PDB file of C-alpha atoms in Angstrom:
ATOM      1  CA  MET A 303      24.903 -24.765  13.201  1.00 38.00           C
ATOM      2  CA  PRO A 304      24.776 -21.098  12.927  1.00 40.00           C
ATOM      3  CA  ALA A 305      26.502 -19.212  15.570  1.00 40.00           C
ATOM      4  CA  ILE A 306      24.285 -17.304  17.397  1.00 35.00           C
ATOM      5  CA  PRO A 307      25.095 -13.532  17.211  1.00 37.00           C
ATOM      6  CA  PRO A 308      26.029 -11.484  19.432  1.00 36.00           C
ATOM      7  CA  VAL A 309      23.476 -10.289  21.733  1.00 33.00           C
ATOM      8  CA  SER A 310      23.199  -6.388  20.754  1.00 35.00           C
ATOM      9  CA  ASP A 311      22.882  -7.272  17.286  1.00 39.00           C
ATOM     10  CA  VAL A 312      19.232  -8.883  18.461  1.00 36.00           C
ATOM     11  CA  PRO A 313      16.333  -6.324  18.715  1.00 38.00           C
ATOM     12  CA  PRO A 314      14.692  -5.984  21.380  1.00 38.00           C
ATOM     13  CA  PRO A 315      11.175  -7.034  21.669  1.00 39.00           C
ATOM     14  CA  HIS A 316       9.257  -5.341  19.370  1.00 39.00           C
ATOM     15  CA  PRO A 317       7.204  -2.619  21.101  1.00 38.00           C
ATOM     16  CA  PRO A 318       3.046  -2.229  20.438  1.00 36.00           C
ATOM     17  CA  ALA A 319       2.521  -0.645  17.267  1.00 37.00           C
ATOM     18  CA  GLU A 320       2.011   2.519  16.230  1.00 39.00           C
ATOM     19  CA  PRO A 321      -1.471   4.259  14.836  1.00 37.00           C
ATOM     20  CA  SER A 322      -0.860   4.067  11.408  1.00 39.00           C
ATOM     21  CA  PRO A 323       0.344   7.642  10.306  1.00 37.00           C
ATOM     22  CA  THR A 324      -2.537   6.819   7.156  1.00 38.00           C
ATOM     23  CA  ALA A 325      -6.044   8.756   8.130  1.00 38.00           C
ATOM     24  CA  GLU A 326      -8.395   6.245   6.686  1.00 47.00           C
ATOM     25  CA  PRO A 327     -10.771   8.086   4.575  1.00 46.00           C
ATOM     26  CA  TYR A 328     -14.090   6.243   5.303  1.00 50.00           C
ATOM     27  CA  PRO A 329     -14.797   4.136   8.608  1.00 55.00           C
ATOM     28  CA  VAL A 330     -13.091   1.101   8.324  1.00 69.00           C
ATOM     29  CA  THR A 331     -16.532  -0.634   9.231  1.00 77.00           C
ATOM     30  CA  GLU A 332     -17.509   0.459   5.454  1.00 91.00           C
ATOM     31  CA  PRO A 333     -17.122  -1.650   2.666  1.00 93.00           C
ATOM     32  CA  TYR A 334     -13.769  -0.340   0.283  1.00 94.00           C
ATOM     33  CA  PRO A 335     -15.198   2.313  -1.979  1.00 92.00           C
ATOM     34  CA  VAL A 336     -16.226   1.057  -5.766  1.00 92.00           C
ATOM     35  CA  THR A 337     -13.839   2.928  -8.276  1.00 92.00           C
ATOM     36  CA  GLU A 338     -13.510   2.934 -12.243  1.00 90.00           C
ATOM     37  CA  ARG A 339     -10.333   0.468 -12.126  1.00 92.00           C
ATOM     38  CA  ASN A 340     -11.945  -1.781  -9.015  1.00 92.00           C
ATOM     39  CA  VAL A 341     -14.825  -2.862 -11.069  1.00 89.00           C
ATOM     40  CA  PRO A 342     -15.075  -6.468 -12.755  1.00 86.00           C
ATOM     41  CA  THR A 343     -15.846  -6.056 -16.692  1.00 83.00           C
ATOM     42  CA  ARG A 344     -17.038  -9.274 -16.560  1.00 85.00           C
ATOM     43  CA  SER A 345     -19.393 -10.578 -14.213  1.00 85.00           C
ATOM     44  CA  ALA A 346     -19.692  -7.766 -12.087  1.00 85.00           C
ATOM     45  CA  ASP A 347     -22.423  -9.842  -9.871  1.00 88.00           C
ATOM     46  CA  ARG A 348     -19.591 -11.588  -8.403  1.00 94.00           C
ATOM     47  CA  ALA A 349     -17.759  -8.988  -6.810  1.00 94.00           C
ATOM     48  CA  SER A 350     -17.785  -7.593  -3.520  1.00 95.00           C
ATOM     49  CA  TYR A 351     -16.570  -4.354  -1.967  1.00 95.00           C
ATOM     50  CA  GLU A 352     -17.362  -5.940   1.728  1.00 96.00           C
ATOM     51  CA  ARG A 353     -14.057  -6.082   4.212  1.00 96.00           C
ATOM     52  CA  GLU A 354     -14.850  -8.982   5.871  1.00 96.00           C
ATOM     53  CA  VAL A 355     -14.764 -10.596   2.475  1.00 97.00           C
ATOM     54  CA  VAL A 356     -11.407  -9.530   1.258  1.00 97.00           C
ATOM     55  CA  HIS A 357      -9.844 -10.099   4.449  1.00 97.00           C
ATOM     56  CA  ALA A 358     -10.872 -13.505   4.229  1.00 97.00           C
ATOM     57  CA  ILE A 359      -9.174 -14.491   1.141  1.00 98.00           C
ATOM     58  CA  LEU A 360      -6.057 -12.145   2.213  1.00 98.00           C
ATOM     59  CA  ASP A 361      -5.612 -14.239   5.097  1.00 97.00           C
ATOM     60  CA  GLU A 362      -6.034 -17.655   3.681  1.00 96.00           C
ATOM     61  CA  GLY A 363      -3.343 -16.701   1.622  1.00 96.00           C
ATOM     62  CA  TYR A 364       0.169 -17.350   1.026  1.00 96.00           C
ATOM     63  CA  ILE A 365       1.458 -15.803  -2.186  1.00 97.00           C
ATOM     64  CA  CYS A 366       0.319 -13.145  -3.498  1.00 98.00           C
ATOM     65  CA  HIS A 367       1.557 -11.671  -7.698  1.00 98.00           C
ATOM     66  CA  LEU A 368       2.736  -8.052  -7.504  1.00 96.00           C
ATOM     67  CA  GLY A 369       2.494  -6.485 -11.299  1.00 96.00           C
ATOM     68  CA  PHE A 370       4.453  -3.289 -11.841  1.00 93.00           C
ATOM     69  CA  ILE A 371       5.929  -1.487 -14.803  1.00 90.00           C
ATOM     70  CA  ARG A 372       9.890  -1.832 -15.204  1.00 87.00           C
ATOM     71  CA  ASP A 373      11.819  -0.765 -18.248  1.00 86.00           C
ATOM     72  CA  GLY A 374       8.191   0.276 -20.051  1.00 90.00           C
ATOM     73  CA  ALA A 375       7.209  -3.570 -19.835  1.00 93.00           C
ATOM     74  CA  PRO A 376       5.047  -5.348 -17.316  1.00 94.00           C
ATOM     75  CA  VAL A 377       6.107  -7.350 -14.635  1.00 93.00           C
ATOM     76  CA  VAL A 378       4.584  -9.759 -12.195  1.00 95.00           C
ATOM     77  CA  LEU A 379       6.180 -11.360  -9.570  1.00 94.00           C
ATOM     78  CA  PRO A 380       4.874 -13.854  -7.173  1.00 95.00           C
ATOM     79  CA  THR A 381       6.088 -13.374  -3.720  1.00 94.00           C
ATOM     80  CA  ILE A 382       5.386 -14.002   0.276  1.00 96.00           C
ATOM     81  CA  TYR A 383       3.304 -11.409   2.016  1.00 97.00           C
ATOM     82  CA  ALA A 384       1.157 -10.234   5.180  1.00 98.00           C
ATOM     83  CA  ARG A 385      -1.686  -8.102   5.912  1.00 97.00           C
ATOM     84  CA  SER A 386      -1.564  -6.016   9.004  1.00 95.00           C
ATOM     85  CA  GLY A 387      -5.121  -4.214   9.252  1.00 94.00           C
ATOM     86  CA  GLU A 388      -5.457  -2.059   6.218  1.00 96.00           C
ATOM     87  CA  ARG A 389      -1.909  -2.816   4.986  1.00 96.00           C
ATOM     88  CA  LEU A 390      -0.053  -5.346   2.924  1.00 98.00           C
ATOM     89  CA  TYR A 391       3.816  -5.784   3.807  1.00 97.00           C
ATOM     90  CA  LEU A 392       5.778  -7.678   1.637  1.00 95.00           C
ATOM     91  CA  HIS A 393       9.515  -7.941   1.855  1.00 91.00           C
ATOM     92  CA  GLY A 394      12.913  -9.115  -0.894  1.00 82.00           C
ATOM     93  CA  SER A 395      16.365  -8.153  -0.912  1.00 77.00           C
ATOM     94  CA  THR A 396      17.174  -4.586  -0.503  1.00 72.00           C
ATOM     95  CA  GLY A 397      19.093  -4.743  -4.296  1.00 69.00           C
ATOM     96  CA  SER A 398      15.323  -5.914  -5.697  1.00 72.00           C
ATOM     97  CA  ARG A 399      14.648  -3.572  -8.384  1.00 68.00           C
ATOM     98  CA  PRO A 400      10.351  -2.760  -7.249  1.00 65.00           C
ATOM     99  CA  LEU A 401      12.025  -2.521  -3.485  1.00 68.00           C
ATOM    100  CA  ARG A 402      14.199   0.252  -4.582  1.00 67.00           C
ATOM    101  CA  GLY A 403      11.315   1.904  -6.729  1.00 66.00           C
ATOM    102  CA  ALA A 404       9.156   1.902  -4.049  1.00 71.00           C
ATOM    103  CA  GLY A 405      11.223   3.719  -2.187  1.00 66.00           C
ATOM    104  CA  ALA A 406      11.593   6.302  -4.455  1.00 70.00           C
ATOM    105  CA  ASP A 407       9.229   9.297  -4.979  1.00 69.00           C
ATOM    106  CA  PRO A 408       5.644   9.329  -4.765  1.00 84.00           C
ATOM    107  CA  GLY A 409       6.732   5.330  -5.034  1.00 89.00           C
ATOM    108  CA  LEU A 410       5.722   2.408  -7.285  1.00 92.00           C
ATOM    109  CA  PRO A 411       2.341   2.140  -9.010  1.00 95.00           C
ATOM    110  CA  VAL A 412       1.043  -2.104  -9.058  1.00 95.00           C
ATOM    111  CA  CYS A 413      -1.431  -4.209  -8.572  1.00 97.00           C
ATOM    112  CA  LEU A 414      -1.216  -6.573  -6.791  1.00 98.00           C
ATOM    113  CA  THR A 415      -3.590  -9.746  -6.926  1.00 98.00           C
ATOM    114  CA  VAL A 416      -4.092 -13.138  -4.306  1.00 98.00           C
ATOM    115  CA  THR A 417      -6.641 -16.096  -5.953  1.00 98.00           C
ATOM    116  CA  HIS A 418      -7.628 -19.542  -4.378  1.00 98.00           C
ATOM    117  CA  VAL A 419      -9.085 -22.462  -6.179  1.00 98.00           C
ATOM    118  CA  ASP A 420     -11.466 -23.918  -4.854  1.00 97.00           C
ATOM    119  CA  GLY A 421     -13.283 -26.788  -7.379  1.00 98.00           C
ATOM    120  CA  LEU A 422     -12.809 -27.297 -11.243  1.00 98.00           C
ATOM    121  CA  VAL A 423     -16.343 -27.066 -12.284  1.00 98.00           C
ATOM    122  CA  LEU A 424     -16.877 -29.639 -15.173  1.00 98.00           C
ATOM    123  CA  ALA A 425     -20.519 -28.463 -17.408  1.00 98.00           C
ATOM    124  CA  LYS A 426     -21.009 -31.161 -20.786  1.00 98.00           C
ATOM    125  CA  SER A 427     -19.762 -28.566 -23.153  1.00 97.00           C
ATOM    126  CA  VAL A 428     -15.989 -27.377 -23.464  1.00 97.00           C
ATOM    127  CA  PHE A 429     -17.052 -23.562 -23.745  1.00 97.00           C
ATOM    128  CA  HIS A 430     -19.401 -23.909 -19.787  1.00 97.00           C
ATOM    129  CA  HIS A 431     -16.308 -25.430 -18.053  1.00 97.00           C
ATOM    130  CA  SER A 432     -15.342 -23.211 -15.148  1.00 97.00           C
ATOM    131  CA  LEU A 433     -13.560 -22.856 -11.621  1.00 98.00           C
ATOM    132  CA  ASN A 434     -14.929 -22.219  -8.683  1.00 98.00           C
ATOM    133  CA  TYR A 435     -12.275 -19.389  -6.633  1.00 97.00           C
ATOM    134  CA  ARG A 436     -11.705 -16.802  -4.678  1.00 98.00           C
ATOM    135  CA  SER A 437      -9.724 -13.851  -5.193  1.00 98.00           C
ATOM    136  CA  VAL A 438      -9.012 -10.040  -4.740  1.00 98.00           C
ATOM    137  CA  VAL A 439      -7.602  -7.488  -6.558  1.00 98.00           C
ATOM    138  CA  VAL A 440      -5.386  -4.516  -4.518  1.00 98.00           C
ATOM    139  CA  HIS A 441      -4.466  -1.221  -7.276  1.00 97.00           C
ATOM    140  CA  GLY A 442      -1.937   1.258  -5.016  1.00 96.00           C
ATOM    141  CA  THR A 443       0.914   2.484  -4.341  1.00 95.00           C
ATOM    142  CA  ALA A 444       3.809   0.706  -2.589  1.00 94.00           C
ATOM    143  CA  HIS A 445       6.039   2.908  -0.759  1.00 94.00           C
ATOM    144  CA  GLN A 446       8.846   1.607   1.032  1.00 92.00           C
ATOM    145  CA  VAL A 447       8.658   1.392   4.997  1.00 93.00           C
ATOM    146  CA  THR A 448      11.815   3.175   6.395  1.00 89.00           C
ATOM    147  CA  ASP A 449      11.187   3.055  10.161  1.00 90.00           C
ATOM    148  CA  PRO A 450      13.066  -0.235  11.772  1.00 86.00           C
ATOM    149  CA  GLN A 451      10.265  -1.422  14.413  1.00 88.00           C
ATOM    150  CA  GLU A 452       7.762  -1.076  11.245  1.00 92.00           C
ATOM    151  CA  ARG A 453       9.924  -3.460   9.848  1.00 90.00           C
ATOM    152  CA  ALA A 454      10.788  -5.571  12.420  1.00 89.00           C
ATOM    153  CA  ARG A 455       6.827  -5.679  12.928  1.00 91.00           C
ATOM    154  CA  ALA A 456       6.171  -6.454   9.316  1.00 94.00           C
ATOM    155  CA  LEU A 457       8.609  -9.326   8.997  1.00 94.00           C
ATOM    156  CA  ASP A 458       7.023 -10.708  11.800  1.00 94.00           C
ATOM    157  CA  ALA A 459       3.536 -10.161  10.555  1.00 95.00           C
ATOM    158  CA  ILE A 460       4.886 -12.350   6.785  1.00 96.00           C
ATOM    159  CA  VAL A 461       6.615 -15.113   9.149  1.00 95.00           C
ATOM    160  CA  GLU A 462       2.810 -15.035  11.113  1.00 94.00           C
ATOM    161  CA  GLN A 463       1.187 -15.097   7.832  1.00 94.00           C
ATOM    162  CA  ALA A 464       2.312 -18.548   7.095  1.00 93.00           C
ATOM    163  CA  VAL A 465       2.483 -19.773  10.060  1.00 94.00           C
ATOM    164  CA  PRO A 466       0.652 -18.319  13.526  1.00 93.00           C
ATOM    165  CA  GLY A 467       2.354 -18.676  16.678  1.00 93.00           C
ATOM    166  CA  ARG A 468       6.022 -18.907  14.531  1.00 94.00           C
ATOM    167  CA  SER A 469       7.803 -15.785  15.670  1.00 93.00           C
ATOM    168  CA  GLU A 470       7.153 -15.720  18.575  1.00 94.00           C
ATOM    169  CA  ASP A 471       8.951 -18.997  18.493  1.00 95.00           C
ATOM    170  CA  SER A 472      12.234 -18.602  16.567  1.00 95.00           C
ATOM    171  CA  ARG A 473      15.510 -15.679  16.857  1.00 93.00           C
ATOM    172  CA  ARG A 474      14.452 -12.460  15.792  1.00 89.00           C
ATOM    173  CA  ALA A 475      16.484 -11.035  12.538  1.00 87.00           C
ATOM    174  CA  ASN A 476      19.282  -9.590  13.385  1.00 88.00           C
ATOM    175  CA  ALA A 477      20.523  -5.717  12.443  1.00 86.00           C
ATOM    176  CA  LYS A 478      22.613  -7.557   9.597  1.00 88.00           C
ATOM    177  CA  GLU A 479      19.667  -9.527   8.210  1.00 87.00           C
ATOM    178  CA  LEU A 480      17.769  -6.423   8.478  1.00 86.00           C
ATOM    179  CA  ALA A 481      20.007  -4.313   7.055  1.00 84.00           C
ATOM    180  CA  ALA A 482      19.518  -6.639   3.513  1.00 85.00           C
ATOM    181  CA  THR A 483      15.873  -6.866   3.299  1.00 88.00           C
ATOM    182  CA  ALA A 484      13.764  -3.962   2.139  1.00 88.00           C
ATOM    183  CA  VAL A 485       9.471  -4.381   2.873  1.00 93.00           C
ATOM    184  CA  ILE A 486       7.039  -2.597   1.367  1.00 93.00           C
ATOM    185  CA  ARG A 487       3.425  -1.560   2.384  1.00 96.00           C
ATOM    186  CA  LEU A 488       0.352  -1.088   0.422  1.00 97.00           C
ATOM    187  CA  ASP A 489      -2.569   0.516   1.270  1.00 97.00           C
ATOM    188  CA  LEU A 490      -6.185  -0.833   1.540  1.00 97.00           C
ATOM    189  CA  ASP A 491      -7.799   1.436  -0.481  1.00 94.00           C
ATOM    190  CA  GLU A 492      -9.157   0.721  -3.890  1.00 96.00           C
ATOM    191  CA  VAL A 493      -9.531  -3.298  -3.799  1.00 97.00           C
ATOM    192  CA  SER A 494     -12.088  -5.769  -4.536  1.00 97.00           C
ATOM    193  CA  ALA A 495     -12.720  -9.513  -4.227  1.00 97.00           C
ATOM    194  CA  LYS A 496     -15.100 -11.805  -6.681  1.00 97.00           C
ATOM    195  CA  ILE A 497     -15.879 -15.220  -6.408  1.00 97.00           C
ATOM    196  CA  ARG A 498     -17.522 -18.168  -8.126  1.00 97.00           C
ATOM    197  CA  THR A 499     -19.590 -20.782  -6.597  1.00 96.00           C
ATOM    198  CA  GLY A 500     -21.340 -23.165  -7.603  1.00 96.00           C
ATOM    199  CA  GLY A 501     -22.549 -25.959 -10.424  1.00 96.00           C
ATOM    200  CA  PRO A 502     -21.618 -25.500 -13.941  1.00 97.00           C
ATOM    201  CA  ASN A 503     -24.226 -23.369 -16.243  1.00 95.00           C
ATOM    202  CA  GLU A 504     -25.466 -25.461 -19.311  1.00 96.00           C
ATOM    203  CA  GLU A 505     -27.187 -24.584 -22.384  1.00 96.00           C
ATOM    204  CA  PRO A 506     -30.755 -26.527 -22.370  1.00 97.00           C
ATOM    205  CA  GLU A 507     -29.823 -28.342 -25.305  1.00 97.00           C
ATOM    206  CA  ASP A 508     -27.170 -30.017 -23.893  1.00 96.00           C
ATOM    207  CA  LEU A 509     -28.560 -31.053 -20.203  1.00 97.00           C
ATOM    208  CA  ASP A 510     -29.036 -34.565 -21.882  1.00 97.00           C
ATOM    209  CA  LEU A 511     -26.043 -35.447 -23.442  1.00 97.00           C
ATOM    210  CA  PRO A 512     -24.471 -38.185 -22.341  1.00 97.00           C
ATOM    211  CA  HIS A 513     -21.220 -36.660 -20.524  1.00 98.00           C
ATOM    212  CA  TRP A 514     -20.667 -35.775 -16.727  1.00 98.00           C
ATOM    213  CA  ALA A 515     -21.129 -32.573 -15.005  1.00 98.00           C
ATOM    214  CA  GLY A 516     -20.538 -31.018 -11.331  1.00 98.00           C
ATOM    215  CA  VAL A 517     -17.988 -29.976  -9.733  1.00 98.00           C
ATOM    216  CA  VAL A 518     -14.775 -31.400  -8.081  1.00 98.00           C
ATOM    217  CA  PRO A 519     -14.107 -29.709  -4.956  1.00 98.00           C
ATOM    218  CA  VAL A 520     -10.090 -28.497  -4.080  1.00 97.00           C
ATOM    219  CA  ALA A 521      -8.676 -28.570  -0.496  1.00 93.00           C
ATOM    220  CA  PRO A 522      -5.374 -27.466   1.255  1.00 88.00           C
ATOM    221  CA  ALA A 523      -3.776 -29.935   2.832  1.00 88.00           C
ATOM    222  CA  TYR A 524      -1.081 -30.762   4.962  1.00 88.00           C
ATOM    223  CA  ALA A 525       1.305 -33.649   5.586  1.00 88.00           C
ATOM    224  CA  ALA A 526       2.983 -34.474   8.208  1.00 90.00           C
ATOM    225  CA  PRO A 527       6.190 -32.090   9.951  1.00 92.00           C
ATOM    226  CA  VAL A 528       9.073 -33.556   8.515  1.00 93.00           C
ATOM    227  CA  PRO A 529      12.167 -32.587  11.063  1.00 95.00           C
ATOM    228  CA  ALA A 530      15.504 -30.690   9.666  1.00 97.00           C
ATOM    229  CA  ASP A 531      18.592 -33.168   9.628  1.00 97.00           C
ATOM    230  CA  TYR A 532      20.334 -31.168  12.736  1.00 98.00           C
ATOM    231  CA  LEU A 533      17.258 -30.443  14.827  1.00 98.00           C
ATOM    232  CA  ASP A 534      18.085 -32.431  18.065  1.00 98.00           C
ATOM    233  CA  PRO A 535      15.130 -34.876  18.577  1.00 96.00           C
ATOM    234  CA  SER A 536      14.319 -33.726  22.467  1.00 97.00           C
ATOM    235  CA  ILE A 537      12.606 -30.556  20.426  1.00 96.00           C
ATOM    236  CA  PRO A 538       9.017 -31.247  20.546  1.00 93.00           C
ATOM    237  CA  LEU A 539       6.918 -30.797  17.176  1.00 93.00           C
ATOM    238  CA  PRO A 540       5.036 -27.077  18.360  1.00 93.00           C
ATOM    239  CA  GLY A 541       1.665 -26.813  19.307  1.00 91.00           C
ATOM    240  CA  TYR A 542       0.823 -24.442  16.360  1.00 90.00           C
ATOM    241  CA  LEU A 543       2.025 -26.915  13.954  1.00 90.00           C
ATOM    242  CA  ALA A 544      -0.351 -29.646  15.441  1.00 72.00           C
ATOM    243  CA  PRO A 545      -2.788 -32.101  14.599  1.00 67.00           C
ATOM    244  CA  ALA A 546      -4.494 -29.989  11.673  1.00 62.00           C
ATOM    245  CA  GLY A 547      -1.285 -27.919  10.290  1.00 66.00           C
ATOM    246  CA  PRO A 548       0.360 -24.420  10.591  1.00 73.00           C
ATOM    247  CA  ARG A 549      -3.690 -22.769   9.986  1.00 71.00           C
ATOM    248  CA  GLY A 550      -5.956 -25.568  12.349  1.00 64.00           C
ATOM    249  CA  ALA A 551      -7.466 -23.399  14.481  1.00 46.00           C
ATOM    250  CA  GLY A 552      -7.531 -20.617  12.355  1.00 46.00           C
ATOM    251  CA  ARG A 553      -7.363 -16.699  12.212  1.00 49.00           C
ATOM    252  CA  SER A 554      -8.732 -13.460  11.253  1.00 45.00           C
ATOM    253  CA  GLY A 555      -7.575 -10.053  11.654  1.00 47.00           C
ATOM    254  CA  GLY A 556      -4.606 -10.352   9.527  1.00 59.00           C
ATOM    255  CA  ALA A 557      -1.248 -10.254  11.287  1.00 58.00           C
ATOM    256  CA  ALA A 558      -0.587  -7.969  14.415  1.00 52.00           C
ATOM    257  CA  CYS A 559       1.840  -5.384  13.774  1.00 54.00           C
TER     258      CYS A 559
END
């Protein structure tokens, strides 16, 4: 088993989050503003700018896709994330190019997406096959988080995004681990959601064709937790993992940070 770090290397419990240094340009209960970049070019009626809708989609996700320009070419990286209020946090190695870019002035222009597939939509024609989905697209500038307390809280929030309750049931990151980890912040300023629900669209002349049509629902499922080989058998399964999985009780509001 790994050695327990010296007490001096373990950060103290995190203090309460400080108020955001970024003043909100609009009340947080208002929808996100509509901009040229966050209006869908197709099926604009499926778009939503309601914070409740956007937050719910983000809070349900595990993986986001972060797009940026590197050496003149587009790059998209899948990575874990957390929402804390009106911010997203991502982390990685201090040697990572996007994380280094986010630390430069004036930050790193990015586009971030999160998508959930809710159903396979089968139509009578190949053309009208589709997916039911919920997605969020965020445009903005990522900045590296340099405040040690905010960085530590952000790392806890990323753990909480995956398994609510886990950050309080784990060893805190020590000084060496924090020094090797960079955290970036992306404010939720230019954001939109897009959602498709319902059955297939059909051409009138296709309705009588002898092909099955409808929706195959898609939903995540959790299997029984598998203990690590080295785990002391006397350590019980944490309550936050049973019986419906790490998100069985649901959550709202994003991770505290």
